[in-house]
Amino acid sequence: MGKVVLVTGGAGYIGSHTCKRLSLAGYLPVVYDDLRRGHADFVKWGPLVRGDILDTESLMFALKRYSPDAVIHFAAYAYVGESFHDPLSYYRNNVAGTLSLLQAMKSSAVQNIVFSSSCAVYGLASTDNIKEEHPHSPISLYGRTKSLAESMLQDFNYAYGLRSVSLRYFNAAGADPEGEIGEHHDPETHLIPLLLDVAAGRRSHIDIYGNDYPSEDGTCIRDYVHVADLADAHVRAMEKLLRGNSAASYNLGSGHGHSVMQLVRAVERVTRVKITVRITPRRPGDSHRLVCDPSRARAELQWRPEFSSLEDMLDHAWHWHRKRFNVLR
Ligand code: UFG
């Protein structure tokens, strides 16, 4: 058997794409997921261990059984809006859950971890593209939990020599180019799948959360990055850890910003359906502009996104969306 990687949250959106990429690179991804928010049918490239991230014993059992060379940790709650209303679940799953995993890794002498972090750690960023040195100042509870987990990794590195990489994604987009897996949240709160729902006739319109931001059309700017390229960055980051490097963080994004209205227009072009929009008040926790400076990942991971056009991302997402939800148009 080749090298084994334990992937917590591997039945989710970015986790499952990373498992596919790991498998293509010759690794066996073992998914650890409780399937509360993940999908059993997204686990296709290795075994599934069904378990809760807070269950340290069960994690230790999985680590003992499979003796992975590294862990990639996705298991977390990831709705910015929900995080404000349910801090208990967010601190439990994202902070205590990460601690439970680190405890299990320490007891099992597994030394390498790639952590799924977020640009949400930066909070209200400046107008410049964001570098890794930008101070952490999260404006959502979700962002705070990711920042706390990153601090834990640094402390475990200092005290116990745990090697870690934190990957701070900007807005994951698209789906597997071969259409095997894609984005499916329940409930759905993310812009692209909601726009595709409107195009598919599964929703009547999209609410746009504010058009009075300081951007050209007044809507928020985000940096969309293809999920397959994110998956590739995880494999690169893990391989860097396996070569003995430690404690780094990388921003993962395209380096280009698109407004919410530009997304609406792009979805109209790809799907050839007119999208009905409704302007509503701003959503708490939204920063007006989050755009990445990906130069560190380029230089140190030799990471070059393969699918940098918004049209490619939307095309792959639309293909998968129609298949998943039996859309006829
Ligand atoms: N938006 C709308 N209407 C919607 C949904 C979203 O106008 O129905 C807007 C949001 O206000 C935002 C943009 O579309 O400006 C993108 O929103 P998403 O919910 O798709 O994504 P976020 O930018 O909020 O979230 C992403 C990741 C999070 C991460 C966050 C950091 O999904 O994990 O970036 O801001 F924490």
CSV table of C-alpha atoms and ligand atoms in Angstrom, one decimal:
chain,number,residue,atom,x,y,z
A,1,MET,CA,0.0,0.0,0.0
A,2,GLY,CA,1.3,3.5,-0.8
A,3,LYS,CA,1.2,6.4,1.6
A,4,VAL,CA,-2.0,6.9,3.6
A,5,VAL,CA,-3.6,10.2,4.4
A,6,LEU,CA,-6.5,10.7,7.0
A,7,VAL,CA,-8.9,13.3,5.6
A,8,THR,CA,-11.3,14.6,8.2
A,9,GLY,CA,-14.4,16.1,6.6
A,10,GLY,CA,-13.4,14.2,3.4
A,11,ALA,CA,-17.1,13.8,2.5
A,12,GLY,CA,-17.6,17.5,2.1
A,13,TYR,CA,-17.1,19.8,-0.9
A,14,ILE,CA,-13.3,20.7,-0.8
A,15,GLY,CA,-12.5,17.5,1.2
A,16,SER,CA,-13.8,15.2,-1.5
A,17,HIS,CA,-12.0,17.0,-4.3
A,18,THR,CA,-8.8,16.7,-2.3
A,19,CYS,CA,-9.4,12.9,-1.9
A,20,LYS,CA,-9.7,12.5,-5.6
A,21,ARG,CA,-6.5,14.5,-6.1
A,22,LEU,CA,-4.7,12.4,-3.4
A,23,SER,CA,-5.7,9.2,-5.1
A,24,LEU,CA,-4.5,10.5,-8.5
A,25,ALA,CA,-1.2,11.3,-6.9
A,26,GLY,CA,-0.9,7.7,-5.5
A,27,TYR,CA,-2.1,8.2,-1.9
A,28,LEU,CA,-4.9,6.3,-0.2
A,29,PRO,CA,-7.3,8.9,1.4
A,30,VAL,CA,-9.1,7.5,4.4
A,31,VAL,CA,-12.1,9.7,5.1
A,32,TYR,CA,-13.1,10.5,8.7
A,33,ASP,CA,-16.5,12.1,8.6
A,34,ASP,CA,-19.7,12.0,10.7
A,35,LEU,CA,-21.8,12.6,7.5
A,36,ARG,CA,-23.9,15.2,9.3
A,37,ARG,CA,-22.9,17.7,6.6
A,38,GLY,CA,-20.9,15.5,4.3
A,39,HIS,CA,-22.2,13.0,1.6
A,40,ALA,CA,-21.5,9.3,1.7
A,41,ASP,CA,-21.6,9.2,-2.1
A,42,PHE,CA,-18.7,11.7,-2.2
A,43,VAL,CA,-16.4,9.1,-0.7
A,44,LYS,CA,-15.1,7.2,-3.7
A,45,TRP,CA,-11.3,6.9,-3.4
A,46,GLY,CA,-10.7,5.1,-0.1
A,47,PRO,CA,-12.5,3.9,3.0
A,48,LEU,CA,-14.9,5.9,5.1
A,49,VAL,CA,-14.6,5.9,8.9
A,50,ARG,CA,-17.8,7.3,10.3
A,51,GLY,CA,-17.0,9.3,13.4
A,52,ASP,CA,-17.3,12.6,15.2
A,53,ILE,CA,-14.3,15.0,15.3
A,54,LEU,CA,-14.9,15.5,19.0
A,55,ASP,CA,-14.5,11.7,19.6
A,56,THR,CA,-10.8,11.6,20.4
A,57,GLU,CA,-10.9,7.8,21.1
A,58,SER,CA,-12.5,7.1,17.7
A,59,LEU,CA,-9.9,9.3,16.0
A,60,MET,CA,-7.1,7.5,17.8
A,61,PHE,CA,-8.6,4.2,16.7
A,62,ALA,CA,-8.6,5.4,13.1
A,63,LEU,CA,-5.0,6.7,13.3
A,64,LYS,CA,-3.9,3.4,14.8
A,65,ARG,CA,-5.7,1.3,12.3
A,66,TYR,CA,-4.5,3.1,9.2
A,67,SER,CA,-1.2,4.8,10.4
A,68,PRO,CA,-1.4,7.7,8.0
A,69,ASP,CA,1.7,9.7,7.1
A,70,ALA,CA,-0.3,12.9,7.3
A,71,VAL,CA,-3.7,14.3,8.2
A,72,ILE,CA,-5.7,16.8,6.2
A,73,HIS,CA,-8.2,18.5,8.4
A,74,PHE,CA,-11.4,19.8,6.9
A,75,ALA,CA,-14.1,18.8,9.4
A,76,ALA,CA,-15.7,22.0,10.6
A,77,TYR,CA,-18.9,24.0,10.3
A,78,ALA,CA,-18.5,26.6,7.6
A,79,TYR,CA,-21.5,29.0,7.5
A,80,VAL,CA,-20.6,32.5,8.3
A,81,GLY,CA,-24.2,33.5,9.1
A,82,GLU,CA,-25.0,30.5,11.2
A,83,SER,CA,-21.8,31.0,13.3
A,84,PHE,CA,-23.2,34.2,14.8
A,85,HIS,CA,-26.4,32.3,16.0
A,86,ASP,CA,-24.8,29.1,17.2
A,87,PRO,CA,-21.4,29.9,18.8
A,88,LEU,CA,-21.6,26.7,20.9
A,89,SER,CA,-21.6,24.5,17.8
A,90,TYR,CA,-18.9,26.5,16.1
A,91,TYR,CA,-16.5,26.6,19.1
A,92,ARG,CA,-17.2,22.9,19.7
A,93,ASN,CA,-16.7,21.6,16.2
A,94,ASN,CA,-14.1,24.0,14.9
A,95,VAL,CA,-12.0,24.7,18.0
A,96,ALA,CA,-12.6,21.8,20.4
A,97,GLY,CA,-12.8,19.5,17.4
A,98,THR,CA,-9.4,20.6,16.2
A,99,LEU,CA,-8.0,20.2,19.7
A,100,SER,CA,-9.5,16.7,19.9
A,101,LEU,CA,-7.8,15.8,16.6
A,102,LEU,CA,-4.4,17.3,17.7
A,103,GLN,CA,-4.6,15.3,21.0
A,104,ALA,CA,-5.3,12.1,19.0
A,105,MET,CA,-2.4,12.9,16.7
A,106,LYS,CA,0.0,13.6,19.6
A,107,SER,CA,-1.0,10.3,21.3
A,108,SER,CA,-0.5,8.4,18.0
A,109,ALA,CA,2.7,10.2,17.0
A,110,VAL,CA,1.3,11.4,13.7
A,111,GLN,CA,3.3,14.5,13.0
A,112,ASN,CA,2.0,16.2,9.8
A,113,ILE,CA,-1.2,18.1,9.4
A,114,VAL,CA,-2.6,20.3,6.6
A,115,PHE,CA,-5.4,22.6,8.0
A,116,SER,CA,-8.3,24.0,6.1
A,117,SER,CA,-8.3,27.6,7.1
A,118,SER,CA,-10.0,30.6,5.5
A,119,CYS,CA,-9.6,34.2,4.3
A,120,ALA,CA,-12.3,34.8,6.9
A,121,VAL,CA,-9.4,35.1,9.5
A,122,TYR,CA,-8.4,38.5,8.0
A,123,GLY,CA,-11.8,40.2,8.5
A,124,LEU,CA,-12.2,43.6,7.0
A,125,ALA,CA,-9.2,43.7,4.7
A,126,SER,CA,-7.7,46.7,3.0
A,127,THR,CA,-8.1,47.5,-0.7
A,128,ASP,CA,-4.8,45.8,-1.5
A,129,ASN,CA,-4.6,42.1,-2.3
A,130,ILE,CA,-4.2,40.2,0.9
A,131,LYS,CA,-0.8,38.7,1.9
A,132,GLU,CA,-0.3,36.1,4.6
A,133,GLU,CA,1.3,38.7,6.9
A,134,HIS,CA,-2.0,40.7,7.0
A,135,PRO,CA,-3.1,40.7,10.7
A,136,HIS,CA,-5.9,38.4,11.8
A,137,SER,CA,-8.9,40.4,12.7
A,138,PRO,CA,-12.0,38.2,11.9
A,139,ILE,CA,-15.4,39.9,11.8
A,140,SER,CA,-17.3,36.6,11.9
A,141,LEU,CA,-17.4,34.0,14.6
A,142,TYR,CA,-16.5,31.4,11.9
A,143,GLY,CA,-13.4,33.4,11.1
A,144,ARG,CA,-12.5,33.5,14.7
A,145,THR,CA,-12.7,29.8,15.1
A,146,LYS,CA,-10.3,29.3,12.1
A,147,SER,CA,-7.9,31.8,13.6
A,148,LEU,CA,-7.9,30.1,17.0
A,149,ALA,CA,-7.3,26.7,15.4
A,150,GLU,CA,-4.3,28.2,13.5
A,151,SER,CA,-2.9,29.4,16.8
A,152,MET,CA,-3.2,26.0,18.3
A,153,LEU,CA,-1.2,24.5,15.4
A,154,GLN,CA,1.5,27.1,16.0
A,155,ASP,CA,1.6,26.3,19.7
A,156,PHE,CA,1.7,22.5,19.1
A,157,ASN,CA,4.6,23.1,16.6
A,158,TYR,CA,6.5,25.1,19.2
A,159,ALA,CA,5.9,22.7,22.1
A,160,TYR,CA,5.7,19.2,20.4
A,161,GLY,CA,7.2,19.7,17.0
A,162,LEU,CA,3.9,19.1,15.2
A,163,ARG,CA,4.4,20.1,11.5
A,164,SER,CA,1.5,22.0,10.0
A,165,VAL,CA,0.4,24.0,7.0
A,166,SER,CA,-2.6,26.3,7.2
A,167,LEU,CA,-4.3,26.9,3.8
A,168,ARG,CA,-6.4,30.0,3.8
A,169,TYR,CA,-8.8,29.7,0.9
A,170,PHE,CA,-10.7,32.6,-0.7
A,171,ASN,CA,-14.0,31.6,-2.3
A,172,ALA,CA,-14.0,27.9,-3.5
A,173,ALA,CA,-15.9,27.5,-6.7
A,174,GLY,CA,-16.6,25.0,-9.5
A,175,ALA,CA,-16.8,21.3,-9.4
A,176,ASP,CA,-14.8,18.3,-10.5
A,177,PRO,CA,-14.1,18.8,-14.2
A,178,GLU,CA,-15.1,15.1,-14.8
A,179,GLY,CA,-18.4,15.7,-13.0
A,180,GLU,CA,-18.0,13.1,-10.3
A,181,ILE,CA,-18.4,15.4,-7.3
A,182,GLY,CA,-19.4,19.0,-6.7
A,183,GLU,CA,-20.9,21.5,-4.3
A,184,HIS,CA,-23.9,20.5,-2.3
A,185,HIS,CA,-24.7,22.1,1.1
A,186,ASP,CA,-27.9,21.8,3.0
A,187,PRO,CA,-29.0,24.5,3.6
A,188,GLU,CA,-27.3,26.2,0.7
A,189,THR,CA,-26.0,29.8,1.5
A,190,HIS,CA,-23.2,30.2,-1.1
A,191,LEU,CA,-23.6,32.5,-4.0
A,192,ILE,CA,-22.7,30.3,-6.9
A,193,PRO,CA,-24.9,27.3,-6.1
A,194,LEU,CA,-27.8,29.6,-5.3
A,195,LEU,CA,-27.4,31.4,-8.6
A,196,LEU,CA,-27.4,28.0,-10.4
A,197,ASP,CA,-30.5,27.1,-8.5
A,198,VAL,CA,-32.2,30.2,-9.9
A,199,ALA,CA,-30.9,29.2,-13.4
A,200,ALA,CA,-32.2,25.7,-12.9
A,201,GLY,CA,-35.7,27.0,-11.9
A,202,ARG,CA,-35.3,25.6,-8.4
A,203,ARG,CA,-35.5,29.1,-6.9
A,204,SER,CA,-37.3,32.2,-8.1
A,205,HIS,CA,-34.6,34.8,-7.6
A,206,ILE,CA,-31.3,35.7,-5.8
A,207,ASP,CA,-31.1,38.1,-2.9
A,208,ILE,CA,-28.1,40.4,-3.3
A,209,TYR,CA,-26.8,41.3,0.2
A,210,GLY,CA,-26.2,45.0,-0.3
A,211,ASN,CA,-25.4,47.2,-3.3
A,212,ASP,CA,-24.0,50.1,-1.3
A,213,TYR,CA,-20.5,48.8,-0.8
A,214,PRO,CA,-17.5,50.9,-2.0
A,215,SER,CA,-17.1,48.9,-5.3
A,216,GLU,CA,-17.9,49.9,-8.9
A,217,ASP,CA,-21.4,48.4,-8.9
A,218,GLY,CA,-21.8,48.6,-5.1
A,219,THR,CA,-21.7,44.8,-4.5
A,220,CYS,CA,-19.0,42.8,-2.6
A,221,ILE,CA,-15.8,41.7,-4.3
A,222,ARG,CA,-14.6,38.1,-3.9
A,223,ASP,CA,-11.7,36.0,-5.3
A,224,TYR,CA,-13.1,32.8,-6.7
A,225,VAL,CA,-10.7,29.8,-7.0
A,226,HIS,CA,-11.5,26.4,-8.6
A,227,VAL,CA,-12.0,23.6,-6.1
A,228,ALA,CA,-9.8,21.3,-8.2
A,229,ASP,CA,-6.9,23.8,-7.9
A,230,LEU,CA,-7.5,24.0,-4.1
A,231,ALA,CA,-7.3,20.2,-4.0
A,232,ASP,CA,-4.0,20.3,-5.9
A,233,ALA,CA,-2.6,22.9,-3.4
A,234,HIS,CA,-3.4,20.5,-0.5
A,235,VAL,CA,-1.4,17.7,-2.0
A,236,ARG,CA,1.5,20.1,-2.7
A,237,ALA,CA,1.4,21.4,0.9
A,238,MET,CA,1.3,17.9,2.3
A,239,GLU,CA,4.2,16.8,0.3
A,240,LYS,CA,6.2,19.8,1.5
A,241,LEU,CA,5.4,18.7,5.1
A,242,LEU,CA,6.5,15.2,4.3
A,243,ARG,CA,9.8,16.5,3.0
A,244,GLY,CA,10.3,17.9,6.6
A,245,ASN,CA,9.2,21.6,6.3
A,246,SER,CA,7.0,22.9,9.0
A,247,ALA,CA,4.6,25.6,10.2
A,248,ALA,CA,3.6,27.6,7.2
A,249,SER,CA,0.5,29.3,6.0
A,250,TYR,CA,-0.6,30.1,2.4
A,251,ASN,CA,-3.3,32.1,0.8
A,252,LEU,CA,-5.1,30.3,-2.0
A,253,GLY,CA,-7.0,32.4,-4.5
A,254,SER,CA,-6.7,33.6,-8.1
A,255,GLY,CA,-5.5,37.1,-7.3
A,256,HIS,CA,-8.5,38.6,-9.2
A,257,GLY,CA,-11.7,40.1,-7.7
A,258,HIS,CA,-15.2,39.7,-9.1
A,259,SER,CA,-18.3,41.5,-7.8
A,260,VAL,CA,-21.6,39.7,-6.9
A,261,MET,CA,-23.2,41.4,-9.9
A,262,GLN,CA,-20.4,40.2,-12.2
A,263,LEU,CA,-21.1,36.7,-11.0
A,264,VAL,CA,-24.8,37.1,-11.8
A,265,ARG,CA,-23.8,38.2,-15.4
A,266,ALA,CA,-21.3,35.3,-15.8
A,267,VAL,CA,-23.9,32.8,-14.6
A,268,GLU,CA,-26.3,34.2,-17.2
A,269,ARG,CA,-23.7,33.8,-19.9
A,270,VAL,CA,-22.8,30.2,-18.9
A,271,THR,CA,-26.4,29.0,-18.3
A,272,ARG,CA,-28.1,31.2,-20.9
A,273,VAL,CA,-30.8,31.9,-18.3
A,274,LYS,CA,-31.8,35.4,-17.1
A,275,ILE,CA,-31.3,35.7,-13.3
A,276,THR,CA,-33.9,37.6,-11.3
A,277,VAL,CA,-32.2,39.6,-8.6
A,278,ARG,CA,-33.5,41.4,-5.5
A,279,ILE,CA,-31.4,43.8,-3.5
A,280,THR,CA,-31.6,43.2,0.3
A,281,PRO,CA,-29.7,44.8,3.2
A,282,ARG,CA,-26.1,43.8,3.9
A,283,ARG,CA,-25.4,40.4,5.5
A,284,PRO,CA,-23.5,40.6,8.9
A,285,GLY,CA,-20.0,39.3,8.7
A,286,ASP,CA,-19.4,40.2,5.0
A,287,SER,CA,-16.2,42.1,4.2
A,288,HIS,CA,-16.6,44.3,1.1
A,289,ARG,CA,-13.5,43.1,-0.6
A,290,LEU,CA,-11.5,39.9,-0.1
A,291,VAL,CA,-8.9,39.3,-2.8
A,292,CYS,CA,-5.8,37.2,-2.5
A,293,ASP,CA,-2.2,37.7,-3.2
A,294,PRO,CA,-1.2,34.1,-4.0
A,295,SER,CA,2.5,34.8,-4.6
A,296,ARG,CA,3.8,32.8,-1.6
A,297,ALA,CA,1.9,29.7,-2.7
A,298,ARG,CA,3.3,30.2,-6.2
A,299,ALA,CA,6.8,30.6,-5.0
A,300,GLU,CA,6.9,27.9,-2.3
A,301,LEU,CA,4.4,25.3,-3.4
A,302,GLN,CA,4.9,26.0,-7.2
A,303,TRP,CA,1.1,26.2,-7.2
A,304,ARG,CA,-0.4,27.4,-10.5
A,305,PRO,CA,-4.2,27.3,-10.8
A,306,GLU,CA,-5.2,25.3,-13.9
A,307,PHE,CA,-8.7,26.7,-14.2
A,308,SER,CA,-8.4,30.5,-13.6
A,309,SER,CA,-11.4,31.7,-15.7
A,310,LEU,CA,-14.7,32.3,-14.0
A,311,GLU,CA,-16.5,30.7,-17.0
A,312,ASP,CA,-14.6,27.4,-16.5
A,313,MET,CA,-15.5,27.3,-12.8
A,314,LEU,CA,-19.2,28.1,-13.6
A,315,ASP,CA,-19.3,25.7,-16.5
A,316,HIS,CA,-18.0,22.8,-14.3
A,317,ALA,CA,-20.4,23.8,-11.5
A,318,TRP,CA,-23.4,24.0,-13.8
A,319,HIS,CA,-22.6,20.6,-15.4
A,320,TRP,CA,-22.5,19.0,-11.9
A,321,HIS,CA,-25.5,20.9,-10.6
A,322,ARG,CA,-27.7,19.8,-13.4
A,323,LYS,CA,-26.6,16.2,-12.9
A,324,ARG,CA,-27.1,16.3,-9.1
A,325,PHE,CA,-30.5,17.9,-9.2
A,326,ASN,CA,-31.8,16.3,-12.3
A,327,VAL,CA,-32.2,19.6,-14.1
A,328,LEU,CA,-33.5,19.2,-17.6
A,329,ARG,CA,-32.6,22.6,-19.1
B,1,UFG,N1,-24.2,36.7,-1.5
B,1,UFG,C1,-25.3,37.3,-1.9
B,1,UFG,N2,-26.5,36.6,-1.9
B,1,UFG,C2,-26.5,35.3,-1.5
B,1,UFG,C3,-25.3,34.7,-1.1
B,1,UFG,C4,-24.1,35.4,-1.1
B,1,UFG,O1,-25.3,38.5,-2.3
B,1,UFG,O2,-27.6,34.7,-1.5
B,1,UFG,C5,-22.9,37.5,-1.6
B,1,UFG,C6,-22.2,37.6,-0.2
B,1,UFG,O3,-22.7,38.8,0.4
B,1,UFG,C7,-20.8,37.7,-0.6
B,1,UFG,C8,-20.7,36.9,-1.9
B,1,UFG,O4,-22.0,36.8,-2.4
B,1,UFG,O5,-20.5,39.0,-0.9
B,1,UFG,C9,-20.1,35.5,-1.7
B,1,UFG,O6,-20.9,34.9,-0.6
B,1,UFG,P1,-20.7,33.4,-0.2
B,1,UFG,O7,-21.7,33.1,0.9
B,1,UFG,O8,-20.8,32.5,-1.4
B,1,UFG,O9,-19.3,33.3,0.3
B,1,UFG,P2,-18.6,34.1,1.4
B,1,UFG,O10,-17.7,35.1,0.8
B,1,UFG,O11,-19.5,34.6,2.5
B,1,UFG,O12,-17.9,32.9,2.2
B,1,UFG,C10,-16.7,32.4,1.7
B,1,UFG,C11,-16.5,31.0,2.2
B,1,UFG,C12,-16.4,31.0,3.7
B,1,UFG,C13,-15.4,32.0,4.2
B,1,UFG,C14,-15.8,33.3,3.6
B,1,UFG,C15,-14.9,34.4,4.0
B,1,UFG,O13,-17.5,30.2,1.8
B,1,UFG,O14,-16.0,29.7,4.2
B,1,UFG,O15,-15.7,33.3,2.2
B,1,UFG,O16,-15.5,35.6,3.8
B,1,UFG,F1,-15.4,32.1,5.5
